[in-house]
Coordinates of C-alpha atoms in Angstrom, one line a residue:
X5 CA 177.4 118.4 73.6
X6 CA 177.1 117.5 76.9
X7 CA 174.0 116.6 77.3
X8 CA 174.9 114.3 73.8
X9 CA 177.4 112.8 75.8
X10 CA 176.0 112.0 79.2
X11 CA 172.7 110.3 76.9
X12 CA 175.7 108.2 75.1
X13 CA 176.7 107.2 78.7
X14 CA 174.1 106.5 81.0
X15 CA 170.7 106.2 78.9
X16 CA 168.4 108.8 79.9
X17 CA 169.1 111.5 82.0
X18 CA 167.0 109.4 85.1
X19 CA 169.9 107.8 85.2
X20 CA 172.5 110.6 84.5
X21 CA 170.7 113.1 87.9
X22 CA 170.6 109.2 89.9
X23 CA 174.4 108.9 89.6
X24 CA 176.4 112.1 89.2
X25 CA 179.9 110.6 90.8
X26 CA 180.3 108.7 87.8
X27 CA 180.2 111.8 85.6
X28 CA 183.3 112.1 83.4
X29 CA 185.5 115.2 81.7
X30 CA 182.4 117.5 82.3
X31 CA 182.8 120.8 82.7
X32 CA 182.2 122.2 86.6
X33 CA 179.5 124.2 85.7
X34 CA 178.1 120.6 84.1
X35 CA 179.3 119.2 87.6
X36 CA 177.2 121.9 89.9
X37 CA 174.3 120.5 88.0
X38 CA 173.6 117.6 88.4
X39 CA 174.6 118.3 91.7
X40 CA 172.8 120.3 92.9
X41 CA 169.9 120.7 89.7
X42 CA 168.3 123.8 90.0
X43 CA 164.0 122.3 90.4
X44 CA 163.0 126.0 91.2
X45 CA 163.1 126.4 87.5
X46 CA 161.6 122.8 86.9
X47 CA 159.3 123.9 89.3
X48 CA 158.3 127.9 86.8
X49 CA 158.3 126.1 83.7
X50 CA 155.6 123.5 84.3
X51 CA 153.9 126.0 85.8
X52 CA 154.3 127.9 82.3
X53 CA 153.1 125.0 80.8
X54 CA 149.4 125.0 82.1
X55 CA 148.6 127.4 79.3
X56 CA 147.3 126.3 76.9
X57 CA 149.3 126.0 73.9
X58 CA 153.1 126.1 74.9
X59 CA 154.4 122.9 75.4
X60 CA 158.8 121.9 75.9
X61 CA 159.7 118.8 73.7
X62 CA 162.4 117.0 74.0
X63 CA 165.1 115.3 71.3
X64 CA 163.5 112.0 71.5
X65 CA 159.9 113.4 70.8
X66 CA 158.2 112.2 68.4
X67 CA 157.3 115.6 67.7
X68 CA 161.2 117.0 67.0
X69 CA 161.5 119.1 64.1
X70 CA 163.9 116.4 61.9
X71 CA 165.6 118.7 60.5
X72 CA 166.9 119.6 63.2
X73 CA 168.1 116.7 64.6
X74 CA 169.9 116.2 61.7
X75 CA 172.6 119.4 63.1
X76 CA 176.1 118.4 64.7
X77 CA 175.0 120.0 67.9
X78 CA 171.4 120.6 68.6
X79 CA 169.5 122.0 71.7
X80 CA 168.3 119.3 73.8
X81 CA 164.6 120.5 73.6
X82 CA 162.3 123.2 72.4
X83 CA 160.7 124.9 74.9
X84 CA 157.2 126.7 72.0
X85 CA 154.5 128.3 72.5
X86 CA 151.6 127.7 69.6
X87 CA 151.5 125.5 66.6
X88 CA 154.5 121.9 67.3
X89 CA 153.9 120.6 64.5
X90 CA 154.5 123.9 62.5
X91 CA 158.5 122.9 63.0
X92 CA 158.9 120.2 61.4
X93 CA 156.8 121.8 57.9
X94 CA 159.6 123.2 55.6
X95 CA 161.1 127.1 55.6
X96 CA 162.5 129.0 54.7
X97 CA 165.0 130.9 56.6
X98 CA 164.9 134.9 56.3
X99 CA 167.7 137.3 57.9
X100 CA 169.9 140.0 58.0
X101 CA 170.8 144.2 58.6
X102 CA 168.4 145.1 62.1
X103 CA 169.9 148.3 60.7
X104 CA 168.5 148.0 57.2
X105 CA 168.3 150.0 54.4
X106 CA 163.9 151.0 53.4
X107 CA 164.9 148.8 50.1
X108 CA 166.0 145.8 52.4
X109 CA 162.9 145.9 54.9
X110 CA 160.8 145.8 52.1
X111 CA 162.4 143.5 49.7
X112 CA 162.4 141.4 53.2
X113 CA 158.5 142.0 53.8
X114 CA 157.9 141.0 50.3
X115 CA 160.4 137.8 49.3
X116 CA 157.6 136.6 52.7
X117 CA 154.4 137.4 51.8
X118 CA 155.2 135.8 48.1
X119 CA 157.2 132.5 49.1
X120 CA 154.4 132.4 53.0
X121 CA 151.2 132.4 50.5
X122 CA 152.8 130.0 48.7
X123 CA 153.3 127.5 51.8
X124 CA 156.5 127.8 53.3
X125 CA 156.5 128.6 56.9
X126 CA 159.5 131.7 57.1
X127 CA 162.0 131.2 60.5
X128 CA 163.5 134.0 62.0
X129 CA 165.0 135.5 64.4
X130 CA 162.7 138.1 65.8
X131 CA 164.9 140.8 65.7
X132 CA 164.9 144.3 64.7
X133 CA 165.0 145.3 60.6
X134 CA 164.5 141.9 58.5
X135 CA 164.0 139.9 61.1
X136 CA 160.7 141.5 62.5
X137 CA 160.1 142.4 58.0
X138 CA 160.5 138.7 57.1
X139 CA 157.8 137.8 60.1
X140 CA 155.2 140.9 59.0
X141 CA 155.4 139.9 56.1
X142 CA 154.6 136.2 55.8
X143 CA 151.1 137.0 58.3
X144 CA 150.7 139.7 55.9
X145 CA 150.4 136.8 52.6
X146 CA 149.1 134.5 55.5
X147 CA 151.1 132.2 55.6
X148 CA 152.7 131.4 59.0
X149 CA 155.9 131.9 60.6
X150 CA 158.6 131.1 63.6
X151 CA 160.8 133.3 65.6
X152 CA 163.1 130.9 67.5
X153 CA 164.5 134.0 70.5
X154 CA 167.6 134.4 72.2
X155 CA 165.6 134.4 76.1
X156 CA 162.8 132.8 77.4
X157 CA 160.2 132.7 76.6
X158 CA 158.6 134.7 79.6
X159 CA 160.4 137.5 77.6
X160 CA 160.2 139.6 74.6
X161 CA 163.7 141.0 72.9
X162 CA 163.3 143.4 71.4
X163 CA 160.9 145.0 73.4
X164 CA 158.4 146.4 70.3
X165 CA 158.2 143.8 69.6
X166 CA 156.1 142.1 71.9
X167 CA 153.1 142.7 69.9
X168 CA 154.5 141.5 66.8
X169 CA 155.4 138.0 68.9
X170 CA 151.8 138.2 70.4
X171 CA 150.8 137.4 66.1
X172 CA 153.0 135.1 65.6
X173 CA 152.2 132.6 68.6
X174 CA 148.6 133.0 67.5
X175 CA 150.1 132.2 63.3
X176 CA 152.5 130.4 64.4
X177 CA 155.7 129.1 66.4
X178 CA 158.0 131.6 69.0
X179 CA 160.9 129.1 69.7
X180 CA 164.2 129.0 72.4
X181 CA 166.2 126.6 74.0
X182 CA 166.6 128.6 76.8
X183 CA 164.7 128.7 79.8
X184 CA 162.1 131.3 81.4
X185 CA 163.5 133.9 83.0
X186 CA 166.6 134.0 80.9
X187 CA 167.4 137.7 79.1
X188 CA 169.5 138.4 76.0
X189 CA 172.7 138.2 76.0
X190 CA 175.5 138.3 73.1
X191 CA 176.8 134.5 74.4
X192 CA 173.5 133.3 73.0
X193 CA 172.2 134.7 70.0
X194 CA 174.8 132.2 67.8
X195 CA 173.3 129.8 69.7
X196 CA 169.3 130.5 69.4
X197 CA 171.3 131.0 65.0
X198 CA 172.3 127.7 64.8
X199 CA 168.4 126.4 65.2
X200 CA 167.5 128.8 63.2
X201 CA 169.0 127.8 59.9
X202 CA 169.3 124.5 61.0
X203 CA 165.2 124.1 60.6
X204 CA 165.6 125.2 57.9
X205 CA 165.7 123.7 54.2
X206 CA 167.7 126.6 53.1
X207 CA 168.8 130.3 54.2
X208 CA 168.0 134.0 52.8
X209 CA 170.4 136.7 53.1
X210 CA 168.3 140.1 52.8
X211 CA 170.9 142.9 54.2
X212 CA 174.2 142.0 56.1
X213 CA 177.3 143.7 57.5
X214 CA 180.7 142.3 56.7
X215 CA 181.1 141.5 60.8
X216 CA 177.4 140.7 60.9
X217 CA 175.2 137.9 63.3
X218 CA 174.1 136.9 59.6
X219 CA 176.6 135.9 58.5
X220 CA 177.1 133.8 61.0
X221 CA 173.8 132.2 60.1
X222 CA 174.6 131.9 57.4
X223 CA 177.9 130.3 57.3
X224 CA 175.8 127.6 59.9
X225 CA 173.8 126.6 57.2
X226 CA 176.4 125.7 55.1
X227 CA 178.0 123.7 57.8
X228 CA 174.5 122.0 58.0
X229 CA 175.5 121.0 54.5
X230 CA 171.5 123.7 53.0
X231 CA 171.4 126.0 51.3
X232 CA 172.0 129.5 50.7
X233 CA 170.6 132.1 48.5
X234 CA 171.8 135.9 49.6
X235 CA 170.4 139.5 48.0
X236 CA 172.8 141.1 46.0
X237 CA 172.9 145.6 45.5
X238 CA 175.2 148.3 45.2
X239 CA 178.7 147.8 45.2
X240 CA 178.0 151.9 47.7
X241 CA 176.3 150.0 49.6
X242 CA 178.2 148.2 53.0
X243 CA 174.7 146.7 53.7
X244 CA 176.0 144.6 50.9
X245 CA 179.0 143.4 50.7
X246 CA 178.4 140.2 53.0
X247 CA 175.6 138.9 50.6
X248 CA 178.5 139.7 47.7
X249 CA 180.5 137.7 50.5
X250 CA 178.4 134.5 50.4
X251 CA 177.4 135.2 46.6
X252 CA 182.0 135.3 46.4
X253 CA 181.9 131.8 48.7
X254 CA 178.5 130.0 46.5
X255 CA 175.7 131.1 48.0
X256 CA 173.4 130.9 45.0
X257 CA 172.4 134.9 44.3
X258 CA 169.4 135.8 44.2
X259 CA 167.1 138.7 42.6
X260 CA 162.7 136.9 42.9
X261 CA 161.1 134.7 44.9
X262 CA 161.3 132.3 41.8
X263 CA 165.1 131.7 42.5
X264 CA 163.9 130.0 45.6
X265 CA 161.3 128.8 44.0
X266 CA 163.2 126.6 41.6
X267 CA 165.6 125.9 44.3
X268 CA 163.3 124.2 46.9
X269 CA 159.9 124.3 45.9
X270 CA 159.5 120.6 45.2
X271 CA 161.1 118.9 47.2
X272 CA 158.8 121.4 49.9
X273 CA 156.3 121.5 48.5
X274 CA 155.7 125.1 47.6
X275 CA 153.0 126.4 45.2
X276 CA 154.8 127.6 41.7
X277 CA 151.7 128.0 39.5
X278 CA 151.4 131.4 41.8
X279 CA 151.5 135.2 39.6
X280 CA 155.0 136.2 40.2
X281 CA 156.7 138.2 42.5
X282 CA 157.2 140.6 40.4
X283 CA 154.0 141.5 38.7
X284 CA 151.7 141.7 41.8
X285 CA 153.8 145.3 41.4
X286 CA 151.6 147.5 39.4
X287 CA 153.7 149.3 36.9
X288 CA 154.3 153.0 37.7
X289 CA 153.4 155.1 35.2
X290 CA 155.7 157.6 33.7
X291 CA 156.4 161.5 35.5
X292 CA 156.1 163.8 34.4
X293 CA 158.2 167.3 33.5
X294 CA 161.1 167.8 36.5
X295 CA 160.7 165.0 38.8
X296 CA 160.9 162.4 35.1
X297 CA 164.3 164.5 35.2
X298 CA 165.3 164.1 38.6
X299 CA 164.7 160.1 37.5
X300 CA 166.8 160.3 35.1
X301 CA 169.8 161.5 38.0
X302 CA 168.5 159.6 40.5
X303 CA 169.0 155.2 40.9
X304 CA 169.5 152.8 43.6
X305 CA 173.6 154.0 44.6
X306 CA 173.5 156.7 46.6
X307 CA 174.1 161.0 45.0
X308 CA 174.2 163.5 47.0
X309 CA 171.8 166.8 47.1
X310 CA 175.0 168.7 45.6
X311 CA 174.8 166.2 42.8
X312 CA 172.0 165.4 41.0
X313 CA 171.3 169.9 41.4
X314 CA 174.9 170.1 39.4
X315 CA 173.9 166.6 36.9
X316 CA 169.3 167.4 36.0
X317 CA 169.8 171.7 35.8
X318 CA 167.1 172.0 38.6
X319 CA 167.0 174.4 41.3
X320 CA 167.9 173.3 44.6
X321 CA 164.3 174.3 46.1
X322 CA 163.3 171.9 43.4
X323 CA 165.2 169.0 43.9
X324 CA 164.3 169.8 47.7
X325 CA 161.3 169.1 47.4
X326 CA 160.9 167.2 45.2
X327 CA 163.0 164.3 47.1
X328 CA 161.1 165.5 50.9
X329 CA 157.7 164.6 48.6
X330 CA 159.1 160.9 47.5
X331 CA 160.8 160.8 50.6
X332 CA 157.2 160.2 52.3
X333 CA 155.9 158.1 49.3
X334 CA 158.6 156.0 50.3
X335 CA 160.6 156.0 46.3
X336 CA 163.7 157.2 47.8
X337 CA 165.4 156.8 51.0
X338 CA 167.2 159.5 52.3
X339 CA 171.1 157.9 53.9
X340 CA 173.8 159.8 55.8
X341 CA 175.5 162.7 54.6
X342 CA 173.1 164.3 53.2
X343 CA 172.4 161.6 49.9
X344 CA 169.7 159.8 48.4
X345 CA 168.2 156.7 47.1
X346 CA 166.0 155.7 44.8
X347 CA 163.5 152.5 47.4
X348 CA 162.4 150.2 44.3
X349 CA 159.6 150.8 45.6

């Protein structure tokens, strides 16, 4: 906002820097920056730009994404590594918990893969959990993905996503409004989130607790007059409560990727003649014997081992061994407190 006010008053950054004594109504930190610009940081940024595939685009650059420019406080510049033109293509933001359930992680991956294959770029924040699954899904679908980060582009956070960041830069774009050397700090993530929603036609929340950064992103999307989608879940899953709250507030309930395409497809030019997302998963054959009995009592709500033994009539040893095998196959997930739930895989 300070940048916008200064431009409105002086017309260009050059005029601002040449007349700092005429600036009024700015904070002390802004005034210090005007009187003593960090030219060493400028030189570092210019050196970073010497490499291929790196750009810094300003608010008045013709390549600046128009959707982002429409928000109330667009960043004055963007550091970009990868395809700058991708920022102006139709995008869906996919965000959620950093510690999702296995089914939530799979859902984010599958939605992103399907939608990216249809031509919709997937935008997220490179965080652990749902964000990472969405980026990976888009890449697996042969589509494009954009990572908006809360650090300088000379850093990768979290560190375990270093290879993922490399893959995104090669098949999409990594974006930040923060200069090189910026380290991850809590207050920077909400600022990052407004860019994720601001770049996108809509935002999909896969799993989120009631107090989470994902809900901040969703509410920013609402303030930006963008679509908000939420995937419902079990009433016993605390990571579903944020999505349920958003649905009560007017977010669109989503069960399949086609629900999103119905809302955004015509506008975004997404292919709608793809096979239905759920059809891509082959039906599992009916289970025989004890496994069929176990699955009759094991649903998508958490249940304890003791309850499974009591309800199914199976022995403790049989239930324990079957749960272990099913967990290794990705069909069930173990939860704290000795509870289990089907993953939907």
